[in-house]
GROMACS .gro file of C-alpha atoms in nm:
model
  467
    1MET     CA    1  -0.479   1.124  -0.695
    2GLY     CA    2  -0.202   1.157  -0.443
    3THR     CA    3   0.167   1.083  -0.405
    4GLY     CA    4   0.392   1.128  -0.104
    5THR     CA    5   0.594   0.956   0.167
    6LYS     CA    6   0.649   1.222   0.434
    7CYS     CA    7   0.496   1.343   0.761
    8ILE     CA    8   0.572   1.647   0.973
    9GLY     CA    9   0.664   1.612   1.340
   10GLN     CA   10   0.454   1.738   1.627
   11ASN     CA   11   0.666   2.049   1.667
   12LYS     CA   12   0.583   2.161   1.313
   13MET     CA   13   0.205   2.132   1.356
   14ARG     CA   14   0.016   2.462   1.340
   15LYS     CA   15  -0.301   2.584   1.509
   16THR     CA   16  -0.411   2.768   1.196
   17GLY     CA   17  -0.484   2.455   0.992
   18ASP     CA   18  -0.265   2.571   0.705
   19VAL     CA   19  -0.011   2.286   0.697
   20LEU     CA   20  -0.046   1.926   0.583
   21ASN     CA   21   0.044   1.709   0.882
   22ASP     CA   22   0.035   1.384   0.685
   23SER     CA   23   0.160   1.369   0.325
   24HIS     CA   24   0.157   0.993   0.271
   25ALA     CA   25   0.009   0.912  -0.068
   26GLU     CA   26  -0.307   0.746   0.069
   27ILE     CA   27  -0.390   1.052   0.279
   28VAL     CA   28  -0.312   1.301   0.002
   29ALA     CA   29  -0.541   1.101  -0.230
   30LYS     CA   30  -0.822   1.096   0.026
   31ARG     CA   31  -0.802   1.470   0.089
   32SER     CA   32  -0.796   1.528  -0.288
   33PHE     CA   33  -1.109   1.313  -0.308
   34GLN     CA   34  -1.279   1.528  -0.044
   35ARG     CA   35  -1.198   1.836  -0.253
   36TYR     CA   36  -1.365   1.666  -0.550
   37LEU     CA   37  -1.670   1.577  -0.336
   38LEU     CA   38  -1.709   1.938  -0.222
   39HIS     CA   39  -1.717   2.048  -0.584
   40GLN     CA   40  -1.968   1.776  -0.673
   41MET     CA   41  -2.188   1.880  -0.379
   42TRP     CA   42  -2.180   2.241  -0.501
   43LEU     CA   43  -2.293   2.121  -0.845
   44ALA     CA   44  -2.579   1.929  -0.685
   45ALA     CA   45  -2.687   2.223  -0.468
   46SER     CA   46  -2.677   2.441  -0.783
   47HIS     CA   47  -2.916   2.191  -0.949
   48GLN     CA   48  -2.668   2.089  -1.216
   49GLN     CA   49  -2.730   1.740  -1.352
   50CYS     CA   50  -2.362   1.659  -1.400
   51SER     CA   51  -2.317   1.599  -1.025
   52ILE     CA   52  -2.271   1.249  -0.885
   53PHE     CA   53  -2.532   1.334  -0.616
   54ILE     CA   54  -2.911   1.328  -0.621
   55PRO     CA   55  -3.154   1.454  -0.353
   56GLY     CA   56  -3.204   1.229  -0.051
   57THR     CA   57  -3.524   1.184   0.149
   58GLU     CA   58  -3.431   1.441   0.416
   59THR     CA   59  -3.416   1.818   0.369
   60GLY     CA   60  -3.072   1.931   0.265
   61LYS     CA   61  -2.941   1.575   0.235
   62TRP     CA   62  -2.796   1.409  -0.074
   63LYS     CA   63  -2.702   1.059  -0.181
   64LEU     CA   64  -2.500   0.901  -0.460
   65LYS     CA   65  -2.654   0.834  -0.797
   66PRO     CA   66  -2.721   0.463  -0.859
   67ASN     CA   67  -2.423   0.261  -0.984
   68VAL     CA   68  -2.164   0.518  -0.868
   69ILE     CA   69  -1.890   0.342  -0.672
   70PHE     CA   70  -1.544   0.438  -0.549
   71VAL     CA   71  -1.234   0.221  -0.585
   72PHE     CA   72  -0.911   0.300  -0.400
   73PHE     CA   73  -0.583   0.203  -0.568
   74SER     CA   74  -0.251   0.210  -0.385
   75SER     CA   75   0.079   0.116  -0.549
   76HIS     CA   76   0.195  -0.038  -0.220
   77THR     CA   77   0.040  -0.183   0.093
   78PRO     CA   78  -0.046   0.093   0.342
   79CYS     CA   79   0.206   0.155   0.618
   80GLY     CA   80   0.136   0.007   0.958
   81ASP     CA   81  -0.041  -0.322   1.027
   82ALA     CA   82  -0.113  -0.407   0.661
   83SER     CA   83   0.261  -0.405   0.586
   84ILE     CA   84   0.353  -0.663   0.853
   85ILE     CA   85   0.346  -0.947   0.603
   86PRO     CA   86   0.479  -1.302   0.643
   87MET     CA   87   0.790  -1.351   0.428
   88SER     CA   88   0.794  -1.705   0.295
   89GLU     CA   89   0.995  -1.901   0.041
   90PRO     CA   90   1.000  -2.262  -0.084
   91VAL     CA   91   1.231  -2.506   0.097
   92SER     CA   92   1.420  -2.574  -0.224
   93GLN     CA   93   1.522  -2.208  -0.242
   94LEU     CA   94   1.651  -2.169   0.111
   95CYS     CA   95   1.999  -2.025   0.107
   96LYS     CA   96   2.293  -2.044   0.342
   97PRO     CA   97   2.185  -1.885   0.669
   98ALA     CA   98   2.348  -1.572   0.801
   99THR     CA   99   2.415  -1.568   1.172
  100GLY     CA  100   2.482  -1.330   1.453
  101ALA     CA  101   2.461  -0.951   1.445
  102GLY     CA  102   2.529  -0.954   1.069
  103ALA     CA  103   2.195  -1.127   1.006
  104VAL     CA  104   2.015  -0.870   1.217
  105GLY     CA  105   2.180  -0.584   1.032
  106GLN     CA  106   2.101  -0.733   0.692
  107LEU     CA  107   1.738  -0.785   0.782
  108ALA     CA  108   1.703  -0.432   0.910
  109GLU     CA  109   1.861  -0.288   0.595
  110TYR     CA  110   1.690  -0.505   0.334
  111ARG     CA  111   1.343  -0.562   0.472
  112SER     CA  112   1.263  -0.271   0.696
  113ASN     CA  113   1.047   0.021   0.589
  114HIS     CA  114   1.296   0.279   0.729
  115ASP     CA  115   1.297   0.099   1.067
  116HIS     CA  116   1.665   0.046   1.147
  117LEU     CA  117   1.809  -0.108   1.460
  118GLY     CA  118   2.071   0.080   1.655
  119PRO     CA  119   2.382  -0.096   1.793
  120GLU     CA  120   2.226  -0.145   2.136
  121ASP     CA  121   1.903  -0.281   1.984
  122GLU     CA  122   2.106  -0.520   1.767
  123ARG     CA  123   2.286  -0.663   2.071
  124LYS     CA  124   1.960  -0.704   2.263
  125SER     CA  125   1.782  -0.854   1.965
  126GLU     CA  126   2.065  -1.099   1.897
  127LYS     CA  127   2.057  -1.219   2.255
  128MET     CA  128   1.678  -1.244   2.265
  129ALA     CA  129   1.672  -1.432   1.936
  130GLY     CA  130   1.891  -1.696   2.094
  131ASP     CA  131   1.677  -1.731   2.403
  132TYR     CA  132   1.320  -1.738   2.276
  133LYS     CA  133   1.085  -1.896   2.027
  134ILE     CA  134   0.721  -1.834   1.945
  135LYS     CA  135   0.451  -2.089   2.015
  136ARG     CA  136   0.081  -2.062   1.942
  137MET     CA  137  -0.156  -2.187   2.209
  138LYS     CA  138  -0.531  -2.214   2.169
  139THR     CA  139  -0.762  -2.094   2.446
  140ASP     CA  140  -1.136  -2.047   2.474
  141ASN     CA  141  -1.102  -1.690   2.354
  142GLY     CA  142  -0.878  -1.746   2.054
  143TYR     CA  143  -0.506  -1.797   1.993
  144PHE     CA  144  -0.217  -1.661   2.196
  145SER     CA  145   0.137  -1.636   2.062
  146ILE     CA  146   0.385  -1.683   2.345
  147ILE     CA  147   0.759  -1.635   2.343
  148THR     CA  148   0.925  -1.921   2.533
  149GLU     CA  149   1.286  -2.014   2.604
  150ASP     CA  150   1.557  -2.250   2.475
  151LEU     CA  151   1.539  -2.229   2.095
  152ALA     CA  152   1.754  -2.004   1.880
  153VAL     CA  153   1.527  -1.986   1.577
  154GLN     CA  154   1.187  -1.832   1.517
  155GLN     CA  155   0.925  -2.087   1.412
  156GLY     CA  156   0.588  -2.020   1.254
  157SER     CA  157   0.311  -2.157   1.041
  158VAL     CA  158   0.136  -1.851   0.905
  159LYS     CA  159  -0.056  -1.945   0.592
  160ARG     CA  160   0.004  -1.719   0.296
  161GLU     CA  161  -0.174  -1.707  -0.038
  162ASP     CA  162   0.073  -1.490  -0.229
  163ASP     CA  163   0.436  -1.590  -0.186
  164THR     CA  164   0.698  -1.320  -0.225
  165ASN     CA  165   1.050  -1.456  -0.262
  166PRO     CA  166   1.334  -1.238  -0.131
  167GLU     CA  167   1.560  -1.102  -0.404
  168SER     CA  168   1.875  -1.186  -0.212
  169CYS     CA  169   1.990  -1.463   0.017
  170GLU     CA  170   2.187  -1.215   0.227
  171GLY     CA  171   1.881  -1.108   0.426
  172SER     CA  172   1.786  -1.455   0.548
  173VAL     CA  173   1.761  -1.541   0.916
  174GLU     CA  174   1.859  -1.862   1.089
  175ARG     CA  175   1.642  -2.135   0.939
  176GLN     CA  176   1.829  -2.459   1.014
  177THR     CA  177   1.543  -2.609   1.216
  178ALA     CA  178   1.252  -2.386   1.117
  179ASN     CA  179   0.928  -2.579   1.083
  180LYS     CA  180   1.061  -2.932   1.031
  181GLU     CA  181   0.716  -3.055   0.936
  182THR     CA  182   0.710  -2.842   0.622
  183THR     CA  183   0.734  -3.059   0.310
  184LEU     CA  184   0.963  -2.994   0.011
  185GLY     CA  185   0.838  -2.704  -0.200
  186ARG     CA  186   0.585  -2.584   0.058
  187PRO     CA  187   0.633  -2.220   0.165
  188LYS     CA  188   0.808  -2.161   0.496
  189VAL     CA  189   0.756  -1.845   0.696
  190ALA     CA  190   1.106  -1.714   0.750
  191ASP     CA  191   1.042  -1.361   0.869
  192VAL     CA  192   0.802  -1.070   0.835
  193TYR     CA  193   0.829  -0.751   0.632
  194ARG     CA  194   0.881  -0.460   0.866
  195THR     CA  195   0.686  -0.138   0.899
  196GLY     CA  196   0.841   0.187   1.013
  197ALA     CA  197   0.519   0.288   1.191
  198LYS     CA  198   0.560   0.295   1.570
  199CYS     CA  199   0.315   0.166   1.831
  200VAL     CA  200   0.108   0.446   1.983
  201PRO     CA  201   0.246   0.593   2.308
  202GLY     CA  202   0.114   0.434   2.625
  203GLU     CA  203   0.002   0.116   2.453
  204LEU     CA  204   0.171  -0.216   2.378
  205SER     CA  205   0.500  -0.210   2.189
  206ASP     CA  206   0.684  -0.440   1.949
  207ALA     CA  207   0.910  -0.711   2.091
  208ARG     CA  208   1.173  -0.623   1.823
  209ILE     CA  209   1.306  -0.980   1.823
  210PRO     CA  210   1.467  -1.070   1.490
  211GLY     CA  211   1.241  -1.292   1.280
  212LEU     CA  212   0.872  -1.359   1.327
  213GLY     CA  213   0.861  -1.202   1.672
  214TYR     CA  214   0.981  -0.856   1.565
  215HIS     CA  215   0.634  -0.700   1.543
  216CYS     CA  216   0.312  -0.748   1.737
  217VAL     CA  217   0.026  -0.740   1.489
  218GLY     CA  218  -0.310  -0.565   1.512
  219LEU     CA  219  -0.181  -0.264   1.707
  220LEU     CA  220  -0.250   0.102   1.637
  221ARG     CA  221   0.059   0.283   1.512
  222VAL     CA  222   0.182   0.634   1.436
  223LYS     CA  223   0.398   0.721   1.138
  224PRO     CA  224   0.768   0.765   1.203
  225GLY     CA  225   0.940   1.102   1.197
  226ARG     CA  226   1.301   1.211   1.187
  227GLY     CA  227   1.368   1.283   1.553
  228ASP     CA  228   1.043   1.466   1.625
  229ARG     CA  229   0.762   1.214   1.675
  230THR     CA  230   0.456   1.256   1.454
  231CYS     CA  231   0.092   1.254   1.562
  232SER     CA  232  -0.028   1.096   1.236
  233MET     CA  233  -0.180   0.751   1.259
  234SER     CA  234  -0.063   0.487   1.012
  235CYS     CA  235  -0.239   0.453   0.677
  236SER     CA  236  -0.361   0.107   0.780
  237ASP     CA  237  -0.531   0.258   1.085
  238LYS     CA  238  -0.687   0.539   0.882
  239LEU     CA  239  -0.820   0.297   0.620
  240ALA     CA  240  -0.976   0.090   0.899
  241ARG     CA  241  -1.142   0.406   1.028
  242TRP     CA  242  -1.270   0.506   0.682
  243ASN     CA  243  -1.412   0.158   0.641
  244VAL     CA  244  -1.659   0.237   0.922
  245LEU     CA  245  -1.700   0.617   0.908
  246GLY     CA  246  -1.669   0.664   0.532
  247CYS     CA  247  -1.420   0.871   0.330
  248GLN     CA  248  -1.618   1.197   0.326
  249GLY     CA  249  -1.516   1.323   0.670
  250ALA     CA  250  -1.725   1.507   0.928
  251LEU     CA  251  -1.794   1.827   0.733
  252LEU     CA  252  -1.943   1.665   0.424
  253MET     CA  253  -2.151   1.433   0.642
  254HIS     CA  254  -2.375   1.735   0.711
  255PHE     CA  255  -2.500   1.708   0.351
  256LEU     CA  256  -2.499   1.331   0.305
  257GLN     CA  257  -2.777   1.087   0.392
  258TYR     CA  258  -2.527   0.799   0.404
  259PRO     CA  259  -2.149   0.781   0.446
  260LEU     CA  260  -1.945   0.729   0.129
  261TYR     CA  261  -1.766   0.395   0.146
  262LEU     CA  262  -1.503   0.240  -0.075
  263SER     CA  263  -1.626  -0.057  -0.276
  264ALA     CA  264  -1.276  -0.195  -0.326
  265ILE     CA  265  -0.915  -0.137  -0.227
  266ILE     CA  266  -0.664  -0.251  -0.487
  267VAL     CA  267  -0.294  -0.282  -0.409
  268GLY     CA  268  -0.031  -0.283  -0.686
  269LYS     CA  269   0.241  -0.541  -0.737
  270CYS     CA  270   0.441  -0.555  -0.414
  271PRO     CA  271   0.472  -0.782  -0.109
  272TYR     CA  272   0.109  -0.858  -0.024
  273ASN     CA  273  -0.101  -1.095   0.184
  274GLN     CA  274  -0.480  -1.114   0.168
  275GLU     CA  275  -0.526  -1.227   0.528
  276VAL     CA  276  -0.302  -0.950   0.658
  277MET     CA  277  -0.490  -0.684   0.459
  278ARG     CA  278  -0.820  -0.815   0.590
  279ARG     CA  279  -0.690  -0.813   0.946
  280ALA     CA  280  -0.562  -0.456   0.915
  281ILE     CA  281  -0.857  -0.298   0.735
  282ILE     CA  282  -1.160  -0.501   0.844
  283GLU     CA  283  -1.085  -0.728   1.139
  284ARG     CA  284  -0.786  -0.626   1.350
  285THR     CA  285  -0.673  -0.797   1.668
  286LEU     CA  286  -0.725  -0.664   2.015
  287PHE     CA  287  -0.568  -0.709   2.356
  288GLN     CA  288  -0.848  -0.730   2.607
  289GLY     CA  289  -0.923  -0.720   2.978
  290PRO     CA  290  -0.665  -0.804   3.244
  291VAL     CA  291  -0.404  -0.941   2.999
  292ARG     CA  292  -0.393  -0.610   2.812
  293LYS     CA  293  -0.372  -0.412   3.135
  294MET     CA  294  -0.087  -0.626   3.272
  295LEU     CA  295   0.111  -0.593   2.949
  296ILE     CA  296   0.072  -0.216   2.934
  297SER     CA  297   0.163  -0.177   3.303
  298GLY     CA  298   0.477  -0.386   3.253
  299ASN     CA  299   0.377  -0.677   3.478
  300SER     CA  300   0.698  -0.881   3.521
  301HIS     CA  301   0.522  -1.211   3.448
  302PHE     CA  302   0.456  -1.090   3.094
  303GLN     CA  303   0.778  -0.903   3.026
  304ASN     CA  304   0.901  -1.157   2.770
  305MET     CA  305   0.567  -1.254   2.619
  306ALA     CA  306   0.390  -1.136   2.304
  307LEU     CA  307   0.023  -1.221   2.325
  308TRP     CA  308  -0.262  -1.134   2.097
  309SER     CA  309  -0.614  -1.266   2.091
  310VAL     CA  310  -0.784  -1.283   1.754
  311GLU     CA  311  -1.107  -1.087   1.755
  312LYS     CA  312  -1.280  -0.937   1.452
  313ARG     CA  313  -1.325  -0.615   1.637
  314CYS     CA  314  -1.432  -0.380   1.357
  315GLN     CA  315  -1.676  -0.639   1.224
  316HIS     CA  316  -1.875  -0.660   1.546
  317ILE     CA  317  -1.914  -0.296   1.643
  318SER     CA  318  -2.255  -0.236   1.799
  319CYS     CA  319  -2.476   0.070   1.842
  320LEU     CA  320  -2.352   0.260   1.535
  321PRO     CA  321  -2.587   0.540   1.422
  322ALA     CA  322  -2.819   0.470   1.129
  323GLY     CA  323  -2.634   0.447   0.798
  324PHE     CA  324  -2.293   0.360   0.946
  325VAL     CA  325  -2.166   0.004   0.905
  326THR     CA  326  -1.842  -0.190   0.893
  327GLN     CA  327  -1.806  -0.209   0.518
  328GLU     CA  328  -1.715  -0.546   0.369
  329VAL     CA  329  -1.477  -0.375   0.128
  330LYS     CA  330  -1.326  -0.591  -0.146
  331LEU     CA  331  -0.951  -0.634  -0.105
  332LEU     CA  332  -0.767  -0.708  -0.429
  333GLN     CA  333  -0.416  -0.707  -0.570
  334SER     CA  334  -0.311  -0.604  -0.918
  335ASP     CA  335  -0.020  -0.757  -1.109
  336LEU     CA  336   0.076  -0.410  -1.232
  337GLN     CA  337   0.386  -0.257  -1.076
  338PHE     CA  338   0.407   0.121  -1.038
  339GLU     CA  339   0.689   0.217  -1.273
  340HIS     CA  340   0.827   0.481  -1.035
  341SER     CA  341   0.821   0.265  -0.722
  342HIS     CA  342   1.136   0.200  -0.520
  343ARG     CA  343   1.138  -0.166  -0.626
  344ALA     CA  344   1.088  -0.087  -0.997
  345ILE     CA  345   1.370   0.167  -1.001
  346GLN     CA  346   1.600  -0.071  -0.814
  347GLU     CA  347   1.529  -0.344  -1.069
  348ALA     CA  348   1.602  -0.103  -1.355
  349GLN     CA  349   1.930   0.012  -1.196
  350THR     CA  350   2.074  -0.319  -1.080
  351ASN     CA  351   2.433  -0.210  -1.143
  352SER     CA  352   2.397   0.143  -1.010
  353LYS     CA  353   2.542   0.237  -0.672
  354THR     CA  354   2.329   0.551  -0.650
  355LYS     CA  355   2.131   0.569  -0.327
  356LEU     CA  356   1.758   0.605  -0.386
  357VAL     CA  357   1.600   0.879  -0.175
  358PRO     CA  358   1.220   0.932  -0.156
  359SER     CA  359   1.101   1.263  -0.295
  360SER     CA  360   1.016   1.525  -0.035
  361ALA     CA  361   0.728   1.649  -0.252
  362ALA     CA  362   0.366   1.535  -0.241
  363ILE     CA  363   0.140   1.571  -0.544
  364SER     CA  364  -0.236   1.613  -0.527
  365TRP     CA  365  -0.475   1.616  -0.822
  366SER     CA  366  -0.852   1.657  -0.808
  367ALA     CA  367  -1.114   1.664  -1.082
  368VAL     CA  368  -1.208   2.026  -1.010
  369PRO     CA  369  -1.210   2.325  -1.249
  370GLU     CA  370  -0.977   2.555  -1.052
  371GLN     CA  371  -0.617   2.461  -0.976
  372PRO     CA  372  -0.663   2.082  -0.993
  373LEU     CA  373  -0.289   2.022  -0.939
  374ASP     CA  374  -0.133   2.094  -0.602
  375VAL     CA  375   0.232   2.021  -0.515
  376THR     CA  376   0.359   2.052  -0.159
  377SER     CA  377   0.679   2.001   0.034
  378ASP     CA  378   0.712   1.979   0.412
  379GLY     CA  379   0.338   2.048   0.444
  380PHE     CA  380   0.333   2.372   0.244
  381ARG     CA  381   0.295   2.456  -0.124
  382GLN     CA  382   0.618   2.385  -0.308
  383GLY     CA  383   0.841   2.691  -0.326
  384THR     CA  384   0.723   2.837   0.005
  385THR     CA  385   0.995   3.026   0.191
  386LYS     CA  386   1.007   3.080   0.568
  387LYS     CA  387   0.884   3.435   0.521
  388MET     CA  388   0.583   3.312   0.323
  389ILE     CA  389   0.461   3.068   0.589
  390GLY     CA  390   0.125   3.187   0.720
  391SER     CA  391   0.028   3.357   0.395
  392HIS     CA  392  -0.248   3.240   0.165
  393GLN     CA  393   0.013   3.161  -0.103
  394SER     CA  394   0.180   2.901   0.119
  395ARG     CA  395  -0.130   2.686   0.164
  396SER     CA  396  -0.202   2.359  -0.006
  397LYS     CA  397  -0.549   2.331  -0.156
  398ILE     CA  398  -0.609   2.022   0.058
  399CYS     CA  399  -0.496   2.153   0.397
  400LYS     CA  400  -0.764   2.176   0.667
  401VAL     CA  401  -0.829   2.549   0.643
  402GLU     CA  402  -0.861   2.546   0.262
  403LEU     CA  403  -1.106   2.256   0.263
  404PHE     CA  404  -1.295   2.428   0.546
  405HIS     CA  405  -1.324   2.749   0.345
  406ALA     CA  406  -1.451   2.553   0.045
  407PHE     CA  407  -1.711   2.394   0.274
  408GLN     CA  408  -1.815   2.734   0.411
  409LYS     CA  409  -1.863   2.866   0.056
  410LEU     CA  410  -2.088   2.569  -0.013
  411VAL     CA  411  -2.297   2.644   0.299
  412MET     CA  412  -2.324   3.013   0.208
  413SER     CA  413  -2.448   2.928  -0.143
  414ILE     CA  414  -2.753   2.744  -0.003
  415SER     CA  415  -3.058   2.919   0.141
  416GLN     CA  416  -3.141   2.860   0.509
  417GLU     CA  417  -3.457   2.662   0.436
  418ASP     CA  418  -3.261   2.422   0.213
  419LEU     CA  419  -2.984   2.354   0.461
  420PRO     CA  420  -2.980   2.029   0.660
  421ASP     CA  421  -3.102   2.042   1.021
  422THR     CA  422  -2.748   2.024   1.159
  423LEU     CA  423  -2.659   2.356   0.988
  424ARG     CA  424  -2.989   2.544   0.990
  425MET     CA  425  -3.014   2.842   1.225
  426LYS     CA  426  -2.698   2.742   1.410
  427THR     CA  427  -2.423   2.968   1.541
  428LEU     CA  428  -2.115   2.785   1.416
  429GLU     CA  429  -1.783   2.962   1.368
  430THR     CA  430  -1.474   2.746   1.394
  431TYR     CA  431  -1.364   2.432   1.214
  432TRP     CA  432  -1.416   2.247   1.543
  433ASP     CA  433  -1.775   2.381   1.573
  434TYR     CA  434  -1.874   2.254   1.230
  435LYS     CA  435  -1.713   1.913   1.285
  436GLU     CA  436  -1.882   1.865   1.623
  437ALA     CA  437  -2.219   1.969   1.476
  438ALA     CA  438  -2.212   1.659   1.252
  439VAL     CA  439  -2.375   1.467   1.537
  440ASN     CA  440  -2.422   1.125   1.373
  441TYR     CA  441  -2.066   1.119   1.244
  442GLN     CA  442  -1.923   1.214   1.585
  443GLU     CA  443  -2.137   0.950   1.756
  444ALA     CA  444  -2.014   0.684   1.512
  445TRP     CA  445  -1.653   0.792   1.573
  446LYS     CA  446  -1.708   0.776   1.950
  447VAL     CA  447  -1.846   0.419   1.922
  448LEU     CA  448  -1.560   0.311   1.694
  449ARG     CA  449  -1.296   0.450   1.933
  450SER     CA  450  -1.455   0.291   2.238
  451GLN     CA  451  -1.505  -0.054   2.086
  452ALA     CA  452  -1.224  -0.101   1.834
  453LEU     CA  453  -0.969   0.177   1.789
  454MET     CA  454  -0.885   0.252   2.150
  455GLY     CA  455  -0.556   0.434   2.186
  456TRP     CA  456  -0.612   0.645   1.874
  457VAL     CA  457  -0.392   0.956   1.896
  458LYS     CA  458  -0.615   1.263   1.879
  459ASN     CA  459  -0.479   1.609   1.818
  460GLY     CA  460  -0.562   1.872   2.079
  461LYS     CA  461  -0.864   2.096   2.027
  462GLU     CA  462  -0.635   2.395   1.996
  463TYR     CA  463  -0.535   2.267   1.651
  464LEU     CA  464  -0.898   2.281   1.534
  465HIS     CA  465  -1.019   2.619   1.661
  466PHE     CA  466  -0.941   2.815   1.344
  467THR     CA  467  -1.182   2.999   1.118
   0.00000   0.00000   0.00000
């Protein structure tokens, strides 16, 4: 289990592996899961029947017991691409439109995931909103969305299965002429929910036009930081990666015959769209060839265009090593709302003027016998002072160096003849050495980066050369 909403900036990253770079709930939960898997692997290697693993067909390799599956539950859609959701409402419920800079400000405040426009951005966005509209044009390679001139409203026809009505009319955008063909009672796409995750440096960026054109979808993104930019990819991007490489990581892949995939991802009651989740986790869109190059280089002909071609890029990855696949994970939504979510607390305190602030703490729990509960703040164990940083007491149980040490203890508990080939009679010392020695995993990651997740922000090797 994991909770959390924070990330540290690049300047706070450490080369000793003793700080949590990413404390978003999904990542804390995944790292807690890896801690649980390490314990279960130790039970298996100790020949204890209570483990979820049984011997595989290769020396030193293990596989899951039959009928053991893993389901991932998140109380909210993951940040990044999966949170860029069409916002639709029935025609009969359209309210009086807000206009001008006020509409931009209301949208940014009400619907943004901590992604606020500055005064200069508001002026630019207001002007651009009056000059452009979005059209969809079909080509031989898919659909392109193009921003053209001479219409002051954003039009769209994105189909949505699960309508989420805004709680207030104050956040509406100009809708006087939006989608005239829409019949009474049929959902209109008025806007999109915003994500605070930023497009990766050096790649395409969002148009930031109020309404449907604010975000470009399908792009890799990094999580936002306060001032100091983070190097942590969005949770949507990481889930897409896990859906091909598995949730076990490189170290545990030494001992596994097959990657460990999620059977289902369930999202709690919140703004949600099935097609968007599928795009973000399984399919994704991709800029290709000369169009992508011209956009990135800032070619003037494309300055005011937002183009994306629809390609199921993660579904058609070729040349993956044996055992690795693009998992057809089930994507589901629950009607249960997390009682401590921002929305739930707001609904319970409708008359309160108290500003809700996300907790700076992250909570990890693993089904392990020793210290199952782990609470951190700003990447270190809660209560850590500046003087304590660097000490063993300051470390979270799920930081890189602690998980690495747990892995090393597992390796040391197994005789040389029972180790897998990738670990037998090898001179491996650093965290980086052990990760690189998981050859099949690294090859799968290389294929995935080259064919689907190009632009992924990788941390420098110097952050992985600890022991």
